[in-house]
CSV table of C-alpha atoms and ligand atoms in Angstrom, one decimal:
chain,number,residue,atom,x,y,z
A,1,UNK,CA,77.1,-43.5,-174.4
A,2,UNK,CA,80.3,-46.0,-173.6
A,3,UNK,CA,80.1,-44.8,-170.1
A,4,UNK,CA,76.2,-45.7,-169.3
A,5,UNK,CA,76.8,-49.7,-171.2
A,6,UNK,CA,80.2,-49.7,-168.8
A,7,UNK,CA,78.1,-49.4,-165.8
A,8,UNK,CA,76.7,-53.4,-166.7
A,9,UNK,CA,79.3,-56.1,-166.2
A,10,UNK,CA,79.9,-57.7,-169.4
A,11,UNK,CA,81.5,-60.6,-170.8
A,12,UNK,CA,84.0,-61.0,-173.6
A,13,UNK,CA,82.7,-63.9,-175.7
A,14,UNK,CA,82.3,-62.7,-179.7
A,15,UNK,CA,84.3,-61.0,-182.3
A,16,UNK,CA,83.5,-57.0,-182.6
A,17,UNK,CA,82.6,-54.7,-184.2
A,18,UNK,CA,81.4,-57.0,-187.0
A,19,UNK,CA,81.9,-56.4,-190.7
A,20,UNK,CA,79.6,-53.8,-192.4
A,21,UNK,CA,79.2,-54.6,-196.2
A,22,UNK,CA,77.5,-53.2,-198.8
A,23,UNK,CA,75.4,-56.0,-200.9
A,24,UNK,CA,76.1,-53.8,-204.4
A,25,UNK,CA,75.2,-56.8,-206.7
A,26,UNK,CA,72.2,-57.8,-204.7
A,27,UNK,CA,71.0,-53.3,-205.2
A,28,UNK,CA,72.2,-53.9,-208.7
A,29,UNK,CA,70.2,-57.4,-209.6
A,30,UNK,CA,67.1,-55.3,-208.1
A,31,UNK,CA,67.8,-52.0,-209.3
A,32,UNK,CA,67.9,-50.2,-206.1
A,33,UNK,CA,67.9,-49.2,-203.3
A,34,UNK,CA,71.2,-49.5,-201.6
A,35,UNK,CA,71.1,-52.1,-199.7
A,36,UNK,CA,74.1,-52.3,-196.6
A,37,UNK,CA,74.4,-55.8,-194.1
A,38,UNK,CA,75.4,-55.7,-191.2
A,39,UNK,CA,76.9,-59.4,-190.0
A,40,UNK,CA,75.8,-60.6,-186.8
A,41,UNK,CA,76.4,-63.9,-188.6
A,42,UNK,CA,79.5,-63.5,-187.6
A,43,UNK,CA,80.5,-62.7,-184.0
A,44,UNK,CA,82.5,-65.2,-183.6
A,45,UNK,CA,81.1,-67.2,-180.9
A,46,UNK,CA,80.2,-71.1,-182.1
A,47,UNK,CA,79.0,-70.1,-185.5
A,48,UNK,CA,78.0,-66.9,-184.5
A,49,UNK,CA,74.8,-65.3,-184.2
A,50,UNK,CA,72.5,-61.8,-182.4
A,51,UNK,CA,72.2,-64.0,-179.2
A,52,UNK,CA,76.0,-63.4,-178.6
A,53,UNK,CA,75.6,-59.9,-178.2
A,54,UNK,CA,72.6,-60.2,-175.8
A,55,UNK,CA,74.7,-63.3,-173.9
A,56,UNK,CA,77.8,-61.0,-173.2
A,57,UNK,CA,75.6,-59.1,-171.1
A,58,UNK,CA,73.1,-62.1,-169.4
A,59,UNK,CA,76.6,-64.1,-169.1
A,60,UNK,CA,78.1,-60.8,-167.3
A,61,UNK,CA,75.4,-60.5,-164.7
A,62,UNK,CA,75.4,-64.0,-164.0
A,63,UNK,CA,79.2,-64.1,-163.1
A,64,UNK,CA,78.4,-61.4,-161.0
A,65,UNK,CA,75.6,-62.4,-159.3
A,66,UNK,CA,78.1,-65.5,-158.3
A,67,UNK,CA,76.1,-68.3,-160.5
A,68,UNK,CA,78.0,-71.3,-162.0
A,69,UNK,CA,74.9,-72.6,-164.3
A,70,UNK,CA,73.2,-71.2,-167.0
A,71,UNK,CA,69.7,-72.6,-167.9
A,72,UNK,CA,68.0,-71.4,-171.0
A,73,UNK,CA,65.3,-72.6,-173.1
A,74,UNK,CA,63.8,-73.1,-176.6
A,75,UNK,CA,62.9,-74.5,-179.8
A,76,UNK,CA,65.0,-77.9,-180.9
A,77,UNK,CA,67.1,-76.1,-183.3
A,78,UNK,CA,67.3,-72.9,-181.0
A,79,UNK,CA,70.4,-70.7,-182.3
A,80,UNK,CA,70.2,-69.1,-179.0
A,81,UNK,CA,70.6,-72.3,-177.0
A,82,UNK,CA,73.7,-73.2,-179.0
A,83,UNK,CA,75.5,-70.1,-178.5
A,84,UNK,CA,74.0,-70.5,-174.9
A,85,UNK,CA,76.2,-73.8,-174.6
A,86,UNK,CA,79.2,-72.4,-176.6
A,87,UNK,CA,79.3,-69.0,-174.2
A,88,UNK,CA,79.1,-71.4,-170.6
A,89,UNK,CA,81.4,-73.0,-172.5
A,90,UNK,CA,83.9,-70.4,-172.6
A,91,UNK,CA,82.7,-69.0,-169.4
A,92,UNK,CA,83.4,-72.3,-167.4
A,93,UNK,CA,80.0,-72.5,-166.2
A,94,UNK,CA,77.0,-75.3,-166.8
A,95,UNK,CA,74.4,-75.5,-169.1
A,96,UNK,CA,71.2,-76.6,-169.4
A,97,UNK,CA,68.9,-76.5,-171.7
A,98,UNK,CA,64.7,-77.3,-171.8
A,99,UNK,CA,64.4,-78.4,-175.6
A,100,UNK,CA,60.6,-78.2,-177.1
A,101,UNK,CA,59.5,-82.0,-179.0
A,102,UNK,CA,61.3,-85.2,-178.0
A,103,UNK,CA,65.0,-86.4,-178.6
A,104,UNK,CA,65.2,-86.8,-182.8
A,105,UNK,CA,67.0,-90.2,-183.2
A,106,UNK,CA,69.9,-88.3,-184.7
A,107,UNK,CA,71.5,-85.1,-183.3
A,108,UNK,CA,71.5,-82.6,-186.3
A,109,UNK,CA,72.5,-78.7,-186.5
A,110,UNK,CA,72.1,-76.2,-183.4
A,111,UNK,CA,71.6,-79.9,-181.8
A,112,UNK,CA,74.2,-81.3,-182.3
A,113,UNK,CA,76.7,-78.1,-181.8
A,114,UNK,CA,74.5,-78.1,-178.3
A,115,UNK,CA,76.1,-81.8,-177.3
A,116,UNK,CA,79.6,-81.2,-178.7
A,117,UNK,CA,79.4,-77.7,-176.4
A,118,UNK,CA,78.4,-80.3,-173.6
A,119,UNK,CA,75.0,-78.4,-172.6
A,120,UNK,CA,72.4,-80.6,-170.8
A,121,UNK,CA,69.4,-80.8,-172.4
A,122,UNK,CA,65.8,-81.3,-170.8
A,123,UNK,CA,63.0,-82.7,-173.3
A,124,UNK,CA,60.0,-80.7,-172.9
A,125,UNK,CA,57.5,-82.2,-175.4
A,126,UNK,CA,55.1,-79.4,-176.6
A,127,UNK,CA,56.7,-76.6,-174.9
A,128,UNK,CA,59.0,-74.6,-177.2
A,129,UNK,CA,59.9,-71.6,-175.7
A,130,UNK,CA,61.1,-73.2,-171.6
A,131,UNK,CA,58.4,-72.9,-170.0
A,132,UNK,CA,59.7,-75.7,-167.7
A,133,UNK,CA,62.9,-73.7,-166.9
A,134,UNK,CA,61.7,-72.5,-163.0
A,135,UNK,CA,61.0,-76.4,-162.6
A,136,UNK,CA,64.5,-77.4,-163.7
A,137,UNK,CA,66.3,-74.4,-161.7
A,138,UNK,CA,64.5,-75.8,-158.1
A,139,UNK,CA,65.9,-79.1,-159.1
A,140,UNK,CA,69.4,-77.7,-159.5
A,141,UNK,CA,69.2,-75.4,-156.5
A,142,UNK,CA,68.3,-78.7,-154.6
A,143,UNK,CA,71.5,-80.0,-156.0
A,144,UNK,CA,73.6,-77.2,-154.8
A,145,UNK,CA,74.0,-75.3,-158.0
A,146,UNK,CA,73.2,-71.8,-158.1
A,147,UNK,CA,71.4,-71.4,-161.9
A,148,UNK,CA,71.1,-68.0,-163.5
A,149,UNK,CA,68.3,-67.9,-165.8
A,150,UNK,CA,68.0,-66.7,-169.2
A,151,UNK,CA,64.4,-66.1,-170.8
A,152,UNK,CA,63.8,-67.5,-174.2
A,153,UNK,CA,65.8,-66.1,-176.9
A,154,UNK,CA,68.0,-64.1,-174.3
A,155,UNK,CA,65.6,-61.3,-174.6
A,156,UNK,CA,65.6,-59.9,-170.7
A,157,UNK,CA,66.5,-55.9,-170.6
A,158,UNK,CA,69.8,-57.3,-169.2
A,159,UNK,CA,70.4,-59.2,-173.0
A,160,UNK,CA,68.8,-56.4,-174.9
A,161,UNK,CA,71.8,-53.8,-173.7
A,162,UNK,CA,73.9,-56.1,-176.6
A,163,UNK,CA,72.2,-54.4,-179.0
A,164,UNK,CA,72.2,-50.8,-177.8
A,165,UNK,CA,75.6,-51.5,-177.8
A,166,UNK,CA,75.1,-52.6,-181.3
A,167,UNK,CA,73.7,-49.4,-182.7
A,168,UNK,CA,76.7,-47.5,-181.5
A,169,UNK,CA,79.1,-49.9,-183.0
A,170,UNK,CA,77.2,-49.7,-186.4
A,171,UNK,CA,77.1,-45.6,-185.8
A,172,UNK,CA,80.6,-45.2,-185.5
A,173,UNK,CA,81.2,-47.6,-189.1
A,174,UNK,CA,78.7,-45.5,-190.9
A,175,UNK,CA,80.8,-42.3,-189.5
A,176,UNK,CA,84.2,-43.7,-190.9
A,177,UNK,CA,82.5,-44.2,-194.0
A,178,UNK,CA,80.4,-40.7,-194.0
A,179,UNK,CA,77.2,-43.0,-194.4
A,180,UNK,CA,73.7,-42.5,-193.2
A,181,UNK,CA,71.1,-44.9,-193.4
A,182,UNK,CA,67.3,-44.0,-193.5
A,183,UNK,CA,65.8,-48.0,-192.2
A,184,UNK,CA,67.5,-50.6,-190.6
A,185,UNK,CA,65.6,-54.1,-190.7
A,186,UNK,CA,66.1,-57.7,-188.9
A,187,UNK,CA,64.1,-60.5,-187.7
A,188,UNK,CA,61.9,-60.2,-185.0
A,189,UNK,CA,60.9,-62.6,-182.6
A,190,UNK,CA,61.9,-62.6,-178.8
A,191,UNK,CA,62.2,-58.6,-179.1
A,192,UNK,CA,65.5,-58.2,-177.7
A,193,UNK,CA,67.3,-57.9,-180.5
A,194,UNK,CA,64.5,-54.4,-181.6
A,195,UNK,CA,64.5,-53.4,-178.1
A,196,UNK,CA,68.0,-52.7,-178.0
A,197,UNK,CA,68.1,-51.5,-181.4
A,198,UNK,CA,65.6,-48.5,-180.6
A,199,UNK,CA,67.0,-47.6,-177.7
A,200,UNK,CA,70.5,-47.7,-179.5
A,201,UNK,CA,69.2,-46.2,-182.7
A,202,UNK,CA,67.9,-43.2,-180.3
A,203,UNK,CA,70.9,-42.5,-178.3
A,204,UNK,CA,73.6,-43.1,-181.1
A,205,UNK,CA,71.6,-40.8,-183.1
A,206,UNK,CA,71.4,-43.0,-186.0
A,207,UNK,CA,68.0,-40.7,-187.3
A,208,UNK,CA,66.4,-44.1,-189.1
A,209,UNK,CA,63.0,-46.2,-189.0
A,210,UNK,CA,63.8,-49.4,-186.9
A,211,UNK,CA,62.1,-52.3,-188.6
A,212,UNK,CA,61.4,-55.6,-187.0
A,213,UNK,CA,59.8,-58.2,-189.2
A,214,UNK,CA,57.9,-60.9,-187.1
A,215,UNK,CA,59.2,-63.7,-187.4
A,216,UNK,CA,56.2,-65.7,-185.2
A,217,UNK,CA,52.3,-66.2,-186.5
A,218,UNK,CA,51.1,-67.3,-182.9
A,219,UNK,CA,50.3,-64.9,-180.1
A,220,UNK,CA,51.3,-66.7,-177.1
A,221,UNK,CA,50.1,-64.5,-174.4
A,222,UNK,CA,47.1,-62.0,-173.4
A,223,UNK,CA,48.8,-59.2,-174.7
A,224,UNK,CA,50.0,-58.3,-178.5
A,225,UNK,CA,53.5,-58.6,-179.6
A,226,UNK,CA,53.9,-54.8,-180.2
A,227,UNK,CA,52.8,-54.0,-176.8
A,228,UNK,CA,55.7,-57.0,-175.3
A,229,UNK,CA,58.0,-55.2,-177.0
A,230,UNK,CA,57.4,-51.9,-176.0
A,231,UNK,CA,57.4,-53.1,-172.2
A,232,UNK,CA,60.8,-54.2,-172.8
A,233,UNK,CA,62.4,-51.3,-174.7
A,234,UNK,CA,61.0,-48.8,-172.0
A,235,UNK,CA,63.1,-51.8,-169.2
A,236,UNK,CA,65.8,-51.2,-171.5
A,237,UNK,CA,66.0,-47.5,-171.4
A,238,UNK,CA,65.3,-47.6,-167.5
A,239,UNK,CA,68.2,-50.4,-167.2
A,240,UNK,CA,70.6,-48.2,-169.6
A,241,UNK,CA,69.9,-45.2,-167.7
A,242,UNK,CA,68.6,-43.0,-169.4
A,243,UNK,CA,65.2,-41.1,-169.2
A,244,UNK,CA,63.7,-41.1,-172.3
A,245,UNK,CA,60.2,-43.8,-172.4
A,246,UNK,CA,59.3,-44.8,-176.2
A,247,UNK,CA,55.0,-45.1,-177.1
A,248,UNK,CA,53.3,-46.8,-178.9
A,249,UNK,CA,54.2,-45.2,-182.3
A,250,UNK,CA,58.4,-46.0,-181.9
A,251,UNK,CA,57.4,-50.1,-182.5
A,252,UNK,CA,57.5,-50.4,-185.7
A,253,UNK,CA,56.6,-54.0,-187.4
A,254,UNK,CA,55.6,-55.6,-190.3
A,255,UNK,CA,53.5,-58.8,-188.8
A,256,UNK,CA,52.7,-59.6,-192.9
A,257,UNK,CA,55.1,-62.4,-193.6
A,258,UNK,CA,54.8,-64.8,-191.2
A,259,UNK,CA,53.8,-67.8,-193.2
A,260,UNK,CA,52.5,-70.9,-192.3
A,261,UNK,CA,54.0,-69.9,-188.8
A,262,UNK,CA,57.5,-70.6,-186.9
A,263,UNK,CA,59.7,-72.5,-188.6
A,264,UNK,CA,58.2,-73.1,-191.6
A,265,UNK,CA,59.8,-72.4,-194.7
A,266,UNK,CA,57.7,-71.8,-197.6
A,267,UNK,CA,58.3,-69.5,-201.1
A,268,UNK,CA,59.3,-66.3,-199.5
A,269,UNK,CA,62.4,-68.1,-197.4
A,270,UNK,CA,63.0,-70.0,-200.2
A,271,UNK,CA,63.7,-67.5,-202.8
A,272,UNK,CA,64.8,-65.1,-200.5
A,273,UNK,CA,67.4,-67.5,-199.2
A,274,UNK,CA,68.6,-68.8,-202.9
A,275,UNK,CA,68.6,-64.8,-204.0
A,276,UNK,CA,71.1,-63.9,-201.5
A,277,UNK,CA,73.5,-67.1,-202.0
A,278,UNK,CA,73.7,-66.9,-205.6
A,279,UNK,CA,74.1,-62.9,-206.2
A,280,UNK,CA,76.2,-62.2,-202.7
A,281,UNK,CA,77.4,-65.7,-201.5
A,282,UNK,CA,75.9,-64.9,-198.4
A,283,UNK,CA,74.1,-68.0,-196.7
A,284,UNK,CA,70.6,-66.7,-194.5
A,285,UNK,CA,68.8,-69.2,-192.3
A,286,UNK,CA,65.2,-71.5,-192.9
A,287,UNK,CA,63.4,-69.3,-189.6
A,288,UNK,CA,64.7,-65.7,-189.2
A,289,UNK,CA,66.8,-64.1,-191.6
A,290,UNK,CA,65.2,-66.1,-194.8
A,291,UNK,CA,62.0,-64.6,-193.6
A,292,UNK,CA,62.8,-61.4,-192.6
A,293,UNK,CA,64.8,-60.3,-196.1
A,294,UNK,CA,62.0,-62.2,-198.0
A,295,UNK,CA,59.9,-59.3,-196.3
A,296,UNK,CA,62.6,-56.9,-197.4
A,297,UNK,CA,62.4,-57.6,-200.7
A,298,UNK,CA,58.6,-57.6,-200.8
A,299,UNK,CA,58.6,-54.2,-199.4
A,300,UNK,CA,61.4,-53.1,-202.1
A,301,UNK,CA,58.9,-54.4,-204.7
A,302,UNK,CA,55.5,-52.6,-203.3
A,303,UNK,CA,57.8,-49.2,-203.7
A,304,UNK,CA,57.9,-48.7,-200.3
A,305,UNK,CA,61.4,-47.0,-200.5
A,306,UNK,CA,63.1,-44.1,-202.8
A,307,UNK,CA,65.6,-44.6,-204.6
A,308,UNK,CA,67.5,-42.4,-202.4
A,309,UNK,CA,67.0,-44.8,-199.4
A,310,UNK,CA,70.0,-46.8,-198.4
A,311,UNK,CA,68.9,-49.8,-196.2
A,312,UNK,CA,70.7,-52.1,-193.5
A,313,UNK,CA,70.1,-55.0,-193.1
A,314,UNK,CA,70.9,-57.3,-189.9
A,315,UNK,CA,72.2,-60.9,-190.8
A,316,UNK,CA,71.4,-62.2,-187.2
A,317,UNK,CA,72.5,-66.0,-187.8
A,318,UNK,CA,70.9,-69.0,-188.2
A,319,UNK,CA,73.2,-71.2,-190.7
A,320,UNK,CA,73.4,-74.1,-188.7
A,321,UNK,CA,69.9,-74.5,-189.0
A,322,UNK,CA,69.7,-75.1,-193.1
A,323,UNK,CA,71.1,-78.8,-192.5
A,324,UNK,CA,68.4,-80.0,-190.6
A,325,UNK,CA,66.0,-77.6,-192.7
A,326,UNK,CA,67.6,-79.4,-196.3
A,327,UNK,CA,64.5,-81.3,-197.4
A,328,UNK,CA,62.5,-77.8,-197.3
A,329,UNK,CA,64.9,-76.1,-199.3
A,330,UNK,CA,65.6,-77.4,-202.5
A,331,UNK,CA,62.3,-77.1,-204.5
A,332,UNK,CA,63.4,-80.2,-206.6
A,333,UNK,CA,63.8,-83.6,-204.4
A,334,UNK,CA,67.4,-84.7,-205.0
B,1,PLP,C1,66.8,-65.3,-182.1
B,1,PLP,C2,67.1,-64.9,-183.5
B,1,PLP,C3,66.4,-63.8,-184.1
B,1,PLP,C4,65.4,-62.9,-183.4
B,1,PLP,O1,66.0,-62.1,-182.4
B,1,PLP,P1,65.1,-61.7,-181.2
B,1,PLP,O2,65.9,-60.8,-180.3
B,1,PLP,O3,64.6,-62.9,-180.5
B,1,PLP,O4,63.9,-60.9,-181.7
B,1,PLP,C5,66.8,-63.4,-185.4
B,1,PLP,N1,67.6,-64.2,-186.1
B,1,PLP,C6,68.2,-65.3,-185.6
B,1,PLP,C7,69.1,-66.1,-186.5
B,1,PLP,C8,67.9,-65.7,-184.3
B,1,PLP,O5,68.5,-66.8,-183.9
């Protein structure tokens, strides 16, 4: 499988494999199932995060397509815009970044990580996820830069290859430890990170269900979420090089805890996110991973696994993000 992921350039910007652990007090507190993590929190890059995976890849092609700028775009507190900066950064090439809202009066979380990683940044008012980005690129290209552009949240076929390169990292742990898993489950949002993981999943030969838990309430576009999403794991598979096409039924999502929408945290982020730091230590984030193992352990409590089920669960970032997101989580003003 090495040999088809060595065919795309890639860059060397995070810390891998990541650690594999097994959350035994969390299983324990809710008796069963085993429940394993897998921590994209930390790859290393800037605070880490899943967009460092897809960024080896974007960063990779962009050096060899012979760009010196990276422009990317998303929501104020993006974690993929920070570790957007951090890898031009360590890359030596430009950034820029299109922002949705207007400048805060102070710099807080992925924000301020974005300055102090000396991105650019582009206010773009009610546009969250770049929209403006082919705007900015002509401006640069009139400048004499050559731009290479990254979609929102990274998640191009190009970016999604981080995370078939994922699965077979996280196959060849579970092999050293003579483990099997029978559902792997993350948060869901620009579908990069579940497009990789399917095609992954299916060539590593991991033999689970692939999970995504939307993160997003809003369609944004004609066509449904679970339809995007297989568009882009069949472009994965046909960048990857392999034959096999996934239908309809290999997308599988839960769309149920989605909230009040993006980015706002209510009682399922809230517990889920307290749950987590007090039994494990582990910190999750306000948007994705709060959300996504509040779904998790929602599903644990409907029954919907055995108790002979052992579970991963990807921490895909996001701590920067519970500074800003302070006031919404302590249930008790301080
Ligand atoms: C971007 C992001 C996700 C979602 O990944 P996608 O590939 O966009 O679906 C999940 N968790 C965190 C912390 C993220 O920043």
């Amino acid at each position: 499988m090495h040999s088809l992921l060595d065919q795309h350039p890639r860059a060397s910007l995070g810390f891998f494999p990541t650690p594999l652990m097994n959350l035994q007090r969390l299983s324990q507190h809710l008796g069963g199932p085993r429940i394993l993590m897998k921590r994209d929190d930390q790859s290393g890059l800037a605070l880490g995060g899943n967009k460092t995976r897809k960024l080896e890849y974007l960063v990779g092609a962009a050096i060899a397509a012979g760009c010196d700028t990276l422009i990317t775009g998303g929501a104020t507190q993006s974690n993929h815009c920070r570790q957007t900066a951090a890898a031009a950064a360590a890359s030596g090439l430009e950034c820029h970044l299109v922002l949705g809202g207007e400048a805060p009066p102070t710099a807080q979380g992925n924000l301020l990580l974005d300055q102090l990683l000396g991105a650019h940044i582009h206010w773009s008012g009610e546009w969250r996820k770049g929209e403006q980005m082919p705007q900015i690129a002509d401006r640069l290209r009139a400048k004499g830069r050559n731009p290479y552009f990254i979609p929102y949240g990274g998640s191009s076929a190009t970016g999604a290859l981080g995370y078939v390169h994922a699965a077979a990292e996280l196959k060849t742990q579970l092999d050293n430890l003579d483990q099997r898993i029978s559902h792997m489950l993350f948060a869901s949002s620009s579908g990069g990170t579940q497009a990789g993981l399917i095609v992954g999943a299916h060539q590593a030969g991991l033999n689970c269900q692939v999970i995504g838990i939307r993160i997003d309430k809003e369609e944004d576009a004609d066509t449904p979420y679970a339809e995007r999403l297989r568009t882009l794991t069949n472009e994965t598979a046909a960048l990857f090089g392999i034959d096999q096409r996934f239908d309809a039924d290999a997308i599988t999502l839960q769309e149920r805890f989605t909230g009040q929408g993006y980015g706002v945290v209510g009682d399922t982020e809230r517990n889920a996110i307290g749950l987590l730091a007090r039994t494990e230590g582990i910190l999750l984030d306000p948007v994705y991973t709060g959300r996504a193992m509040g779904g998790l352990l929602r599903l644990i409590d409907e029954g919907v696994f055995g108790p002979d089920d052992t579970l991963l669960f990807w921490h895909t970032g996001g701590a920067p993000t519970l500074f800003p997101y302070a006031d919404a989580l302590l249930d008790k003003p301080h």
